[in-house]
């Protein structure tokens, strides 16, 4: 959870706030940040002395603690003033929260670190919350608990701080759902969270259970979920704040545990397949932020959710399933199940919502890890303008994407000899693109669409102050909110 649940904006100068701990910034250029610089304050000589001595160099990640009168003041590195940007702002704010967690205090005050540039306030709000994220829900010992709850931000009272704070909380919801194990983050749990979000945001929620979606013709989700007793769900959230405009549709893979099915995975790291629902948490995270911020847009979220297990009833290699759009799917590997459940979600979105565009998020292939590691999400799509918008939001949020080509040669590789499509491409080749080529068959004619393969970025990324170790990342929530101009 994000420990910071309470944010206060104060117009007071940082040297007169009541909190015991105050954090202010210093640049590599050896100048204090505009908010930290208070002429006549007796602390300034102390700071100048520390800076001139060479001990304080202002680099990002550095901090120095001063005990002055009855306060603890931490001088935190902001890096070079001329290079300061959104990504650094988030990491600096994250550093501030991490420092306070280490000191085990319940509250602190900090300057805004926006350098007087209002646009940075949002990123400070995001960074403070993300930096305060820890997943300790299953630690029962009291000394493992963190006290931090509230932060007072001085020097700025921009509403962008509060917006950033809400966005940060939404990313943390996505992380929490990903981090909970498969016996807790079940399809039923995802539906319950969707219900909470719908209630908060005045949204319509529809949940189809196994019998309903099977009767409706969703043969993909019905097939994959045959092998589990954990009740599967098909979840639809609808938010209409934008009048008559066509909705944007977000689809997320909600595979709450992927054992591979009859084509079983090897045991090593199989526990990580609890994260196989992180596509769905992008959708839920985005909808949580929408519920709080109520933007003037229309958005629909669709989550097909089930486990992929083995057993007497499980679907098998060789089976042929019929998706919601009527196309038949030859199953050659039951571990390529994500695309099979998404086939129904993409068909449903295309048929019922006249989408302006569709984005889907899925931990779809191990192959994307081989191509892009834990650094970037693989993206593929059918519309250049939409892809450009994705790339623009990627660079403004720092959530990296890299486009892979969805050429006709690859699309041919998912044609089946006996059904319309097969759920694998050429063995050992271009596996990530084969996933997208398969999904494309279920997107309605002419609907702009981009597929995000987040198997490398949803967890396992290099930790920093806003990304803890051994945690789901919530990757994509910020990028989508930027795209939607929330
Ligand atoms: N959930 C996995 C993808 C995955 C694997 C994510 C490893 C992160 C780490 C997906 O359902 C899967 O098993 N994909 C197969 C597809 C293959 C059988 C065509 C894969 O990537 O091995
Ligand atoms: Mg699988
Ligand atoms: Zn999977």
GROMACS .gro file of C-alpha atoms and ligand atoms in nm:
model
  510
    1UNK     CA    1   0.000   0.000   0.000
    2UNK     CA    2   0.098   0.360  -0.026
    3UNK     CA    3   0.170   0.469   0.330
    4UNK     CA    4   0.096   0.833   0.261
    5UNK     CA    5  -0.279   0.863   0.267
    6UNK     CA    6  -0.301   1.225   0.372
    7UNK     CA    7  -0.156   1.528   0.196
    8UNK     CA    8  -0.172   1.884   0.334
    9UNK     CA    9  -0.075   2.188   0.134
   10UNK     CA   10   0.073   2.471   0.341
   11UNK     CA   11   0.150   2.828   0.246
   12UNK     CA   12   0.387   2.861   0.542
   13UNK     CA   13   0.757   2.887   0.483
   14UNK     CA   14   0.936   2.559   0.547
   15UNK     CA   15   1.127   2.689   0.850
   16UNK     CA   16   0.811   2.755   1.052
   17UNK     CA   17   0.608   2.437   0.993
   18UNK     CA   18   0.523   2.228   1.298
   19UNK     CA   19   0.650   1.893   1.169
   20UNK     CA   20   0.965   1.766   1.332
   21UNK     CA   21   1.126   1.667   1.002
   22UNK     CA   22   1.154   1.899   0.704
   23UNK     CA   23   1.307   1.822   0.366
   24UNK     CA   24   1.442   2.084   0.127
   25UNK     CA   25   1.636   2.059  -0.198
   26UNK     CA   26   1.978   2.153  -0.327
   27UNK     CA   27   2.098   2.151  -0.690
   28UNK     CA   28   2.428   2.020  -0.821
   29UNK     CA   29   2.505   2.380  -0.911
   30UNK     CA   30   2.542   2.426  -0.533
   31UNK     CA   31   2.238   2.648  -0.500
   32UNK     CA   32   1.943   2.582  -0.278
   33UNK     CA   33   1.609   2.532  -0.450
   34UNK     CA   34   1.398   2.848  -0.477
   35UNK     CA   35   1.168   2.730  -0.199
   36UNK     CA   36   1.454   2.631   0.032
   37UNK     CA   37   1.626   2.966  -0.013
   38UNK     CA   38   1.494   3.195   0.259
   39UNK     CA   39   1.691   3.508   0.307
   40UNK     CA   40   1.756   3.586   0.675
   41UNK     CA   41   1.688   3.236   0.795
   42UNK     CA   42   1.961   3.133   1.035
   43UNK     CA   43   1.974   2.787   0.877
   44UNK     CA   44   2.104   2.930   0.549
   45UNK     CA   45   2.459   2.986   0.677
   46UNK     CA   46   2.470   2.631   0.798
   47UNK     CA   47   2.360   2.501   0.454
   48UNK     CA   48   2.602   2.730   0.268
   49UNK     CA   49   2.885   2.611   0.490
   50UNK     CA   50   2.799   2.245   0.419
   51UNK     CA   51   2.774   2.312   0.045
   52UNK     CA   52   3.099   2.511   0.029
   53UNK     CA   53   3.284   2.245   0.226
   54UNK     CA   54   3.211   2.008  -0.064
   55UNK     CA   55   3.019   1.760   0.152
   56UNK     CA   56   2.687   1.841  -0.013
   57UNK     CA   57   2.700   1.791  -0.389
   58UNK     CA   58   2.330   1.800  -0.482
   59UNK     CA   59   2.336   1.475  -0.682
   60UNK     CA   60   2.008   1.284  -0.707
   61UNK     CA   61   2.002   1.012  -0.443
   62UNK     CA   62   2.218   1.203  -0.193
   63UNK     CA   63   2.092   1.351   0.133
   64UNK     CA   64   2.240   1.520   0.438
   65UNK     CA   65   2.075   1.549   0.774
   66UNK     CA   66   2.104   1.860   0.996
   67UNK     CA   67   1.982   1.887   1.354
   68UNK     CA   68   1.893   2.247   1.403
   69UNK     CA   69   1.709   2.386   1.705
   70UNK     CA   70   1.429   2.134   1.763
   71UNK     CA   71   1.406   2.023   1.397
   72UNK     CA   72   1.560   1.766   1.173
   73UNK     CA   73   1.627   1.917   0.833
   74UNK     CA   74   1.726   1.697   0.542
   75UNK     CA   75   1.893   1.855   0.242
   76UNK     CA   76   1.814   1.635  -0.055
   77UNK     CA   77   1.989   1.628  -0.394
   78UNK     CA   78   1.789   1.757  -0.693
   79UNK     CA   79   2.058   1.697  -0.955
   80UNK     CA   80   2.149   1.957  -1.210
   81UNK     CA   81   1.901   2.246  -1.229
   82UNK     CA   82   1.923   2.265  -1.609
   83UNK     CA   83   1.843   1.893  -1.652
   84UNK     CA   84   1.559   1.885  -1.400
   85UNK     CA   85   1.255   1.715  -1.552
   86UNK     CA   86   0.945   1.508  -1.473
   87UNK     CA   87   1.134   1.181  -1.428
   88UNK     CA   88   1.387   1.335  -1.189
   89UNK     CA   89   1.110   1.516  -1.001
   90UNK     CA   90   0.932   1.184  -0.931
   91UNK     CA   91   1.250   1.010  -0.819
   92UNK     CA   92   1.349   1.302  -0.591
   93UNK     CA   93   1.006   1.306  -0.428
   94UNK     CA   94   1.029   0.926  -0.394
   95UNK     CA   95   1.365   0.966  -0.224
   96UNK     CA   96   1.205   1.202   0.028
   97UNK     CA   97   0.939   0.947   0.122
   98UNK     CA   98   1.192   0.663   0.146
   99UNK     CA   99   1.408   0.868   0.382
  100UNK     CA  100   1.117   0.930   0.616
  101UNK     CA  101   1.018   0.562   0.614
  102UNK     CA  102   1.374   0.482   0.726
  103UNK     CA  103   1.344   0.732   1.010
  104UNK     CA  104   1.016   0.571   1.111
  105UNK     CA  105   0.817   0.892   1.157
  106UNK     CA  106   0.444   0.922   1.098
  107UNK     CA  107   0.455   1.259   0.922
  108UNK     CA  108   0.692   1.506   0.764
  109UNK     CA  109   0.702   1.836   0.583
  110UNK     CA  110   0.873   1.886   0.253
  111UNK     CA  111   0.916   2.162   0.004
  112UNK     CA  112   0.757   2.094  -0.333
  113UNK     CA  113   1.078   2.037  -0.540
  114UNK     CA  114   0.893   2.181  -0.842
  115UNK     CA  115   1.151   2.455  -0.879
  116UNK     CA  116   0.866   2.703  -0.917
  117UNK     CA  117   0.740   2.526  -1.234
  118UNK     CA  118   0.376   2.434  -1.177
  119UNK     CA  119   0.382   2.144  -1.427
  120UNK     CA  120   0.626   1.961  -1.201
  121UNK     CA  121   0.388   1.969  -0.903
  122UNK     CA  122   0.194   1.669  -1.039
  123UNK     CA  123   0.510   1.461  -1.059
  124UNK     CA  124   0.602   1.554  -0.701
  125UNK     CA  125   0.259   1.433  -0.587
  126UNK     CA  126   0.309   1.108  -0.779
  127UNK     CA  127   0.664   1.055  -0.651
  128UNK     CA  128   0.580   1.114  -0.285
  129UNK     CA  129   0.307   0.851  -0.295
  130UNK     CA  130   0.498   0.599  -0.508
  131UNK     CA  131   0.804   0.637  -0.287
  132UNK     CA  132   0.592   0.559   0.017
  133UNK     CA  133   0.476   0.227  -0.134
  134UNK     CA  134   0.558  -0.094   0.048
  135UNK     CA  135   0.379  -0.426   0.035
  136UNK     CA  136   0.380  -0.551   0.395
  137UNK     CA  137   0.025  -0.690   0.417
  138UNK     CA  138   0.145  -1.037   0.510
  139UNK     CA  139   0.409  -0.934   0.767
  140UNK     CA  140   0.256  -0.999   1.106
  141UNK     CA  141   0.533  -0.859   1.326
  142UNK     CA  142   0.474  -0.503   1.451
  143UNK     CA  143   0.835  -0.391   1.396
  144UNK     CA  144   0.789  -0.459   1.026
  145UNK     CA  145   0.522  -0.194   1.006
  146UNK     CA  146   0.579   0.156   0.875
  147UNK     CA  147   0.428   0.453   1.059
  148UNK     CA  148   0.432   0.711   0.782
  149UNK     CA  149   0.085   0.848   0.700
  150UNK     CA  150   0.087   1.211   0.611
  151UNK     CA  151   0.291   1.475   0.435
  152UNK     CA  152   0.272   1.853   0.441
  153UNK     CA  153   0.396   2.020   0.125
  154UNK     CA  154   0.517   2.374   0.163
  155UNK     CA  155   0.572   2.648  -0.090
  156UNK     CA  156   0.307   2.536  -0.342
  157UNK     CA  157  -0.064   2.483  -0.331
  158UNK     CA  158  -0.124   2.378  -0.690
  159UNK     CA  159  -0.415   2.141  -0.751
  160UNK     CA  160  -0.169   1.945  -0.965
  161UNK     CA  161  -0.014   1.819  -0.642
  162UNK     CA  162  -0.346   1.664  -0.550
  163UNK     CA  163  -0.389   1.525  -0.901
  164UNK     CA  164  -0.045   1.365  -0.879
  165UNK     CA  165  -0.138   1.227  -0.541
  166UNK     CA  166  -0.452   1.060  -0.683
  167UNK     CA  167  -0.256   0.918  -0.977
  168UNK     CA  168   0.007   0.782  -0.738
  169UNK     CA  169  -0.264   0.612  -0.530
  170UNK     CA  170  -0.410   0.454  -0.844
  171UNK     CA  171  -0.072   0.311  -0.942
  172UNK     CA  172  -0.044   0.175  -0.586
  173UNK     CA  173  -0.381   0.003  -0.620
  174UNK     CA  174  -0.254  -0.166  -0.936
  175UNK     CA  175   0.061  -0.273  -0.749
  176UNK     CA  176  -0.133  -0.409  -0.452
  177UNK     CA  177  -0.360  -0.621  -0.669
  178UNK     CA  178  -0.058  -0.757  -0.854
  179UNK     CA  179   0.137  -0.827  -0.536
  180UNK     CA  180  -0.139  -1.015  -0.356
  181UNK     CA  181  -0.106  -1.387  -0.422
  182UNK     CA  182  -0.332  -1.582  -0.653
  183UNK     CA  183  -0.540  -1.711  -0.364
  184UNK     CA  184  -0.635  -1.353  -0.274
  185UNK     CA  185  -0.632  -1.162  -0.606
  186UNK     CA  186  -0.891  -1.390  -0.763
  187UNK     CA  187  -1.130  -1.299  -1.047
  188UNK     CA  188  -1.395  -1.245  -0.776
  189UNK     CA  189  -1.162  -1.001  -0.598
  190UNK     CA  190  -1.104  -0.808  -0.922
  191UNK     CA  191  -1.480  -0.783  -0.966
  192UNK     CA  192  -1.517  -0.656  -0.608
  193UNK     CA  193  -1.254  -0.387  -0.662
  194UNK     CA  194  -1.428  -0.290  -0.988
  195UNK     CA  195  -1.749  -0.254  -0.786
  196UNK     CA  196  -1.582  -0.021  -0.533
  197UNK     CA  197  -1.441   0.193  -0.815
  198UNK     CA  198  -1.775   0.201  -0.997
  199UNK     CA  199  -1.954   0.315  -0.682
  200UNK     CA  200  -1.699   0.589  -0.615
  201UNK     CA  201  -1.700   0.712  -0.975
  202UNK     CA  202  -2.069   0.680  -1.067
  203UNK     CA  203  -1.985   0.416  -1.328
  204UNK     CA  204  -2.180   0.127  -1.471
  205UNK     CA  205  -2.047  -0.216  -1.378
  206UNK     CA  206  -2.142  -0.544  -1.545
  207UNK     CA  207  -1.998  -0.879  -1.438
  208UNK     CA  208  -2.073  -1.196  -1.633
  209UNK     CA  209  -2.008  -1.527  -1.456
  210UNK     CA  210  -1.908  -1.860  -1.614
  211UNK     CA  211  -2.257  -1.962  -1.723
  212UNK     CA  212  -2.345  -1.620  -1.859
  213UNK     CA  213  -2.034  -1.564  -2.070
  214UNK     CA  214  -2.038  -1.926  -2.192
  215UNK     CA  215  -2.401  -1.892  -2.304
  216UNK     CA  216  -2.313  -1.563  -2.473
  217UNK     CA  217  -2.057  -1.740  -2.692
  218UNK     CA  218  -1.731  -1.642  -2.528
  219UNK     CA  219  -1.567  -1.972  -2.611
  220UNK     CA  220  -1.214  -1.846  -2.544
  221UNK     CA  221  -1.266  -1.752  -2.181
  222UNK     CA  222  -1.495  -2.052  -2.134
  223UNK     CA  223  -1.223  -2.284  -2.271
  224UNK     CA  224  -0.936  -2.149  -2.062
  225UNK     CA  225  -1.143  -2.139  -1.743
  226UNK     CA  226  -1.264  -2.499  -1.781
  227UNK     CA  227  -0.965  -2.621  -1.579
  228UNK     CA  228  -1.029  -2.422  -1.262
  229UNK     CA  229  -1.294  -2.420  -0.992
  230UNK     CA  230  -1.211  -2.060  -0.898
  231UNK     CA  231  -1.507  -1.869  -1.046
  232UNK     CA  232  -1.400  -1.681  -1.362
  233UNK     CA  233  -1.545  -1.338  -1.445
  234UNK     CA  234  -1.590  -1.112  -1.744
  235UNK     CA  235  -1.589  -0.757  -1.602
  236UNK     CA  236  -1.704  -0.439  -1.779
  237UNK     CA  237  -1.669  -0.087  -1.635
  238UNK     CA  238  -1.826   0.207  -1.817
  239UNK     CA  239  -1.758   0.573  -1.742
  240UNK     CA  240  -1.938   0.844  -1.938
  241UNK     CA  241  -1.820   1.195  -1.856
  242UNK     CA  242  -1.771   1.312  -2.214
  243UNK     CA  243  -2.113   1.357  -2.369
  244UNK     CA  244  -2.168   1.205  -2.712
  245UNK     CA  245  -1.808   1.115  -2.802
  246UNK     CA  246  -1.718   0.753  -2.881
  247UNK     CA  247  -1.562   0.575  -2.584
  248UNK     CA  248  -1.202   0.472  -2.564
  249UNK     CA  249  -1.184   0.107  -2.461
  250UNK     CA  250  -0.917  -0.042  -2.234
  251UNK     CA  251  -0.885  -0.420  -2.219
  252UNK     CA  252  -0.670  -0.598  -1.960
  253UNK     CA  253  -0.564  -0.963  -1.922
  254UNK     CA  254  -0.680  -1.074  -1.577
  255UNK     CA  255  -0.516  -1.418  -1.557
  256UNK     CA  256  -0.493  -1.449  -1.179
  257UNK     CA  257  -0.260  -1.749  -1.191
  258UNK     CA  258  -0.101  -1.908  -1.497
  259UNK     CA  259   0.030  -2.260  -1.444
  260UNK     CA  260   0.036  -2.305  -1.822
  261UNK     CA  261  -0.251  -2.554  -1.826
  262UNK     CA  262  -0.188  -2.899  -1.975
  263UNK     CA  263   0.117  -2.747  -2.153
  264UNK     CA  264   0.245  -2.693  -1.798
  265UNK     CA  265   0.517  -2.442  -1.715
  266UNK     CA  266   0.839  -2.548  -1.543
  267UNK     CA  267   0.844  -2.501  -1.166
  268UNK     CA  268   1.115  -2.234  -1.147
  269UNK     CA  269   0.961  -1.891  -1.088
  270UNK     CA  270   0.612  -2.026  -1.147
  271UNK     CA  271   0.509  -1.823  -0.841
  272UNK     CA  272   0.563  -1.511  -1.054
  273UNK     CA  273   0.261  -1.611  -1.258
  274UNK     CA  274   0.046  -1.453  -0.987
  275UNK     CA  275   0.141  -1.134  -1.175
  276UNK     CA  276  -0.029  -1.258  -1.490
  277UNK     CA  277  -0.325  -1.034  -1.414
  278UNK     CA  278  -0.125  -0.712  -1.432
  279UNK     CA  279  -0.295  -0.615  -1.758
  280UNK     CA  280  -0.622  -0.597  -1.566
  281UNK     CA  281  -0.463  -0.380  -1.298
  282UNK     CA  282  -0.370  -0.119  -1.559
  283UNK     CA  283  -0.742  -0.095  -1.635
  284UNK     CA  284  -0.846  -0.088  -1.268
  285UNK     CA  285  -0.575   0.165  -1.178
  286UNK     CA  286  -0.682   0.397  -1.459
  287UNK     CA  287  -1.049   0.366  -1.357
  288UNK     CA  288  -0.962   0.441  -0.995
  289UNK     CA  289  -0.797   0.767  -1.101
  290UNK     CA  290  -1.094   0.846  -1.326
  291UNK     CA  291  -1.331   0.787  -1.033
  292UNK     CA  292  -1.136   1.039  -0.825
  293UNK     CA  293  -1.067   1.301  -1.092
  294UNK     CA  294  -1.391   1.274  -1.296
  295UNK     CA  295  -1.256   1.389  -1.635
  296UNK     CA  296  -1.483   1.482  -1.928
  297UNK     CA  297  -1.421   1.167  -2.132
  298UNK     CA  298  -1.593   0.837  -2.211
  299UNK     CA  299  -1.397   0.523  -2.124
  300UNK     CA  300  -1.488   0.155  -2.108
  301UNK     CA  301  -1.274  -0.106  -1.930
  302UNK     CA  302  -1.302  -0.479  -2.003
  303UNK     CA  303  -1.134  -0.754  -1.801
  304UNK     CA  304  -1.160  -1.124  -1.883
  305UNK     CA  305  -1.042  -1.301  -1.569
  306UNK     CA  306  -0.965  -1.661  -1.478
  307UNK     CA  307  -0.690  -1.895  -1.365
  308UNK     CA  308  -0.513  -2.126  -1.614
  309UNK     CA  309  -0.475  -2.463  -1.440
  310UNK     CA  310  -0.463  -2.833  -1.525
  311UNK     CA  311  -0.712  -3.100  -1.438
  312UNK     CA  312  -0.963  -3.342  -1.573
  313UNK     CA  313  -1.173  -3.064  -1.723
  314UNK     CA  314  -0.891  -2.845  -1.850
  315UNK     CA  315  -0.874  -2.748  -2.218
  316UNK     CA  316  -0.617  -2.938  -2.420
  317UNK     CA  317  -0.371  -2.890  -2.706
  318UNK     CA  318  -0.563  -2.968  -3.023
  319UNK     CA  319  -0.895  -2.834  -2.891
  320UNK     CA  320  -1.079  -2.587  -3.109
  321UNK     CA  321  -1.266  -2.300  -2.943
  322UNK     CA  322  -1.502  -2.044  -3.091
  323UNK     CA  323  -1.455  -1.680  -2.982
  324UNK     CA  324  -1.728  -1.420  -2.933
  325UNK     CA  325  -1.683  -1.285  -3.289
  326UNK     CA  326  -1.740  -1.633  -3.432
  327UNK     CA  327  -1.379  -1.706  -3.529
  328UNK     CA  328  -1.241  -2.050  -3.446
  329UNK     CA  329  -0.915  -2.094  -3.255
  330UNK     CA  330  -0.696  -2.403  -3.272
  331UNK     CA  331  -0.516  -2.449  -2.941
  332UNK     CA  332  -0.160  -2.566  -2.995
  333UNK     CA  333  -0.028  -2.467  -2.653
  334UNK     CA  334  -0.254  -2.416  -2.352
  335UNK     CA  335   0.007  -2.182  -2.205
  336UNK     CA  336  -0.070  -1.925  -2.476
  337UNK     CA  337  -0.396  -1.861  -2.291
  338UNK     CA  338  -0.381  -1.483  -2.254
  339UNK     CA  339  -0.456  -1.422  -2.622
  340UNK     CA  340  -0.741  -1.675  -2.603
  341UNK     CA  341  -0.928  -1.493  -2.324
  342UNK     CA  342  -0.851  -1.156  -2.483
  343UNK     CA  343  -1.010  -1.273  -2.808
  344UNK     CA  344  -1.352  -1.252  -2.643
  345UNK     CA  345  -1.280  -0.919  -2.475
  346UNK     CA  346  -1.161  -0.754  -2.799
  347UNK     CA  347  -1.458  -0.899  -2.991
  348UNK     CA  348  -1.699  -0.779  -2.723
  349UNK     CA  349  -1.546  -0.429  -2.720
  350UNK     CA  350  -1.564  -0.407  -3.100
  351UNK     CA  351  -1.925  -0.525  -3.119
  352UNK     CA  352  -2.084  -0.327  -2.837
  353UNK     CA  353  -1.906   0.005  -2.789
  354UNK     CA  354  -1.814   0.158  -3.127
  355UNK     CA  355  -1.478   0.244  -2.976
  356UNK     CA  356  -1.277   0.547  -3.082
  357UNK     CA  357  -0.988   0.314  -3.020
  358UNK     CA  358  -0.895   0.005  -2.820
  359UNK     CA  359  -0.582  -0.041  -2.609
  360UNK     CA  360  -0.509  -0.380  -2.457
  361UNK     CA  361  -0.263  -0.461  -2.180
  362UNK     CA  362  -0.133  -0.811  -2.121
  363UNK     CA  363   0.159  -1.002  -1.971
  364UNK     CA  364   0.139  -1.200  -2.292
  365UNK     CA  365   0.478  -1.342  -2.385
  366UNK     CA  366   0.808  -1.439  -2.227
  367UNK     CA  367   0.955  -1.343  -2.566
  368UNK     CA  368   0.911  -0.972  -2.494
  369UNK     CA  369   1.154  -1.014  -2.206
  370UNK     CA  370   1.413  -1.158  -2.443
  371UNK     CA  371   1.363  -0.861  -2.677
  372UNK     CA  372   1.330  -0.564  -2.441
  373UNK     CA  373   1.417  -0.694  -2.095
  374UNK     CA  374   1.255  -0.522  -1.800
  375UNK     CA  375   1.312  -0.184  -1.963
  376UNK     CA  376   1.036  -0.131  -2.216
  377UNK     CA  377   0.691  -0.257  -2.306
  378UNK     CA  378   0.651  -0.400  -2.656
  379UNK     CA  379   0.378  -0.223  -2.852
  380UNK     CA  380   0.216  -0.322  -3.179
  381UNK     CA  381  -0.088  -0.183  -3.354
  382UNK     CA  382  -0.287  -0.100  -3.661
  383UNK     CA  383  -0.297   0.278  -3.665
  384UNK     CA  384  -0.001   0.515  -3.690
  385UNK     CA  385  -0.172   0.817  -3.536
  386UNK     CA  386  -0.276   0.617  -3.230
  387UNK     CA  387   0.074   0.470  -3.204
  388UNK     CA  388   0.221   0.822  -3.216
  389UNK     CA  389  -0.005   0.926  -2.928
  390UNK     CA  390   0.111   0.621  -2.731
  391UNK     CA  391   0.475   0.714  -2.793
  392UNK     CA  392   0.414   1.076  -2.694
  393UNK     CA  393   0.257   0.974  -2.362
  394UNK     CA  394   0.535   0.724  -2.314
  395UNK     CA  395   0.798   0.994  -2.331
  396UNK     CA  396   0.608   1.236  -2.111
  397UNK     CA  397   0.554   0.975  -1.838
  398UNK     CA  398   0.888   0.795  -1.866
  399UNK     CA  399   0.707   0.461  -1.913
  400UNK     CA  400   0.907   0.331  -2.206
  401UNK     CA  401   0.755   0.155  -2.508
  402UNK     CA  402   0.917   0.010  -2.820
  403UNK     CA  403   0.720  -0.067  -3.135
  404UNK     CA  404   0.758  -0.406  -3.301
  405UNK     CA  405   0.638  -0.454  -3.662
  406UNK     CA  406   0.306  -0.621  -3.720
  407UNK     CA  407   0.389  -0.711  -4.082
  408UNK     CA  408   0.172  -0.942  -4.297
  409UNK     CA  409   0.446  -1.209  -4.286
  410UNK     CA  410   0.389  -1.239  -3.911
  411UNK     CA  411   0.011  -1.230  -3.944
  412UNK     CA  412   0.026  -1.531  -4.176
  413UNK     CA  413   0.208  -1.726  -3.905
  414UNK     CA  414  -0.105  -1.752  -3.689
  415UNK     CA  415  -0.324  -1.897  -3.965
  416UNK     CA  416  -0.437  -2.249  -3.877
  417UNK     CA  417  -0.474  -2.544  -4.116
  418UNK     CA  418  -0.801  -2.656  -3.964
  419UNK     CA  419  -0.943  -2.350  -3.786
  420UNK     CA  420  -0.938  -1.973  -3.854
  421UNK     CA  421  -0.639  -1.903  -3.631
  422UNK     CA  422  -0.401  -2.094  -3.405
  423UNK     CA  423  -0.279  -1.968  -3.072
  424UNK     CA  424   0.093  -1.986  -3.161
  425UNK     CA  425   0.309  -1.846  -3.437
  426UNK     CA  426   0.625  -2.003  -3.578
  427UNK     CA  427   0.792  -2.193  -3.289
  428UNK     CA  428   1.082  -2.001  -3.138
  429UNK     CA  429   1.036  -1.699  -3.364
  430UNK     CA  430   0.894  -1.352  -3.308
  431UNK     CA  431   0.670  -1.478  -3.026
  432UNK     CA  432   0.563  -1.133  -2.911
  433UNK     CA  433   0.453  -1.031  -3.260
  434UNK     CA  434   0.267  -1.361  -3.305
  435UNK     CA  435   0.067  -1.270  -2.993
  436UNK     CA  436  -0.032  -0.937  -3.145
  437UNK     CA  437  -0.102  -1.096  -3.486
  438UNK     CA  438  -0.346  -1.331  -3.315
  439UNK     CA  439  -0.520  -1.053  -3.120
  440UNK     CA  440  -0.561  -0.842  -3.436
  441UNK     CA  441  -0.807  -1.105  -3.567
  442UNK     CA  442  -1.051  -1.006  -3.292
  443UNK     CA  443  -1.039  -0.628  -3.329
  444UNK     CA  444  -1.326  -0.498  -3.539
  445UNK     CA  445  -1.251  -0.372  -3.891
  446UNK     CA  446  -1.127  -0.012  -3.891
  447UNK     CA  447  -1.099   0.030  -3.514
  448UNK     CA  448  -0.760   0.179  -3.423
  449UNK     CA  449  -0.590  -0.054  -3.176
  450UNK     CA  450  -0.262  -0.088  -2.987
  451UNK     CA  451  -0.151  -0.395  -2.795
  452UNK     CA  452   0.087  -0.351  -2.500
  453UNK     CA  453   0.289  -0.660  -2.403
  454UNK     CA  454   0.383  -0.575  -2.044
  455UNK     CA  455   0.536  -0.913  -1.949
  456UNK     CA  456   0.874  -0.744  -1.894
  457UNK     CA  457   0.759  -0.424  -1.725
  458UNK     CA  458   0.472  -0.532  -1.496
  459UNK     CA  459   0.722  -0.659  -1.239
  460UNK     CA  460   1.094  -0.732  -1.204
  461UNK     CA  461   1.218  -0.388  -1.309
  462UNK     CA  462   1.536  -0.240  -1.162
  463UNK     CA  463   1.434  -0.090  -0.828
  464UNK     CA  464   1.461   0.284  -0.758
  465UNK     CA  465   1.295   0.521  -0.513
  466UNK     CA  466   0.957   0.494  -0.683
  467UNK     CA  467   0.978   0.123  -0.776
  468UNK     CA  468   1.036  -0.112  -0.483
  469UNK     CA  469   1.210  -0.446  -0.511
  470UNK     CA  470   0.999  -0.762  -0.557
  471UNK     CA  471   0.685  -0.574  -0.644
  472UNK     CA  472   0.439  -0.526  -0.923
  473UNK     CA  473   0.507  -0.187  -1.082
  474UNK     CA  474   0.164  -0.065  -1.188
  475UNK     CA  475   0.329   0.002  -1.527
  476UNK     CA  476   0.096   0.170  -1.774
  477UNK     CA  477  -0.147   0.346  -1.541
  478UNK     CA  478   0.038   0.676  -1.573
  479UNK     CA  479   0.089   0.640  -1.950
  480UNK     CA  480  -0.281   0.575  -2.014
  481UNK     CA  481  -0.394   0.861  -1.790
  482UNK     CA  482  -0.164   1.090  -1.986
  483UNK     CA  483  -0.311   0.962  -2.315
  484UNK     CA  484  -0.663   1.014  -2.192
  485UNK     CA  485  -0.568   1.364  -2.075
  486UNK     CA  486  -0.723   1.295  -1.737
  487LIG     N1  487   0.185  -1.531  -1.887
  487LIG     C1  488   0.267  -1.587  -1.985
  487LIG     C2  489   0.373  -1.493  -2.037
  487LIG     C3  490   0.493  -1.469  -1.947
  487LIG     C4  491   0.591  -1.567  -1.938
  487LIG     C5  492   0.506  -1.354  -1.877
  487LIG     C6  493   0.701  -1.544  -1.859
  487LIG     C7  494   0.618  -1.330  -1.800
  487LIG     C8  495   0.715  -1.427  -1.789
  487LIG     C9  496   0.183  -1.633  -2.104
  487LIG     O1  497   0.058  -1.678  -2.074
  487LIG    C10  498   0.258  -1.744  -2.168
  487LIG     O2  499   0.271  -1.845  -2.105
  487LIG     N2  500   0.302  -1.726  -2.292
  487LIG    C11  501   0.377  -1.827  -2.360
  487LIG    C12  502   0.331  -1.827  -2.503
  487LIG    C13  503   0.389  -1.939  -2.586
  487LIG    C14  504   0.341  -2.073  -2.534
  487LIG    C15  505   0.349  -1.921  -2.730
  487LIG    C16  506   0.525  -1.793  -2.347
  487LIG     O3  507   0.561  -1.677  -2.359
  487LIG     O4  508   0.602  -1.884  -2.323
  488LIG    MG1  509   0.056  -1.884  -2.026
  489LIG    ZN1  510  -0.033  -1.601  -1.907
   0.00000   0.00000   0.00000
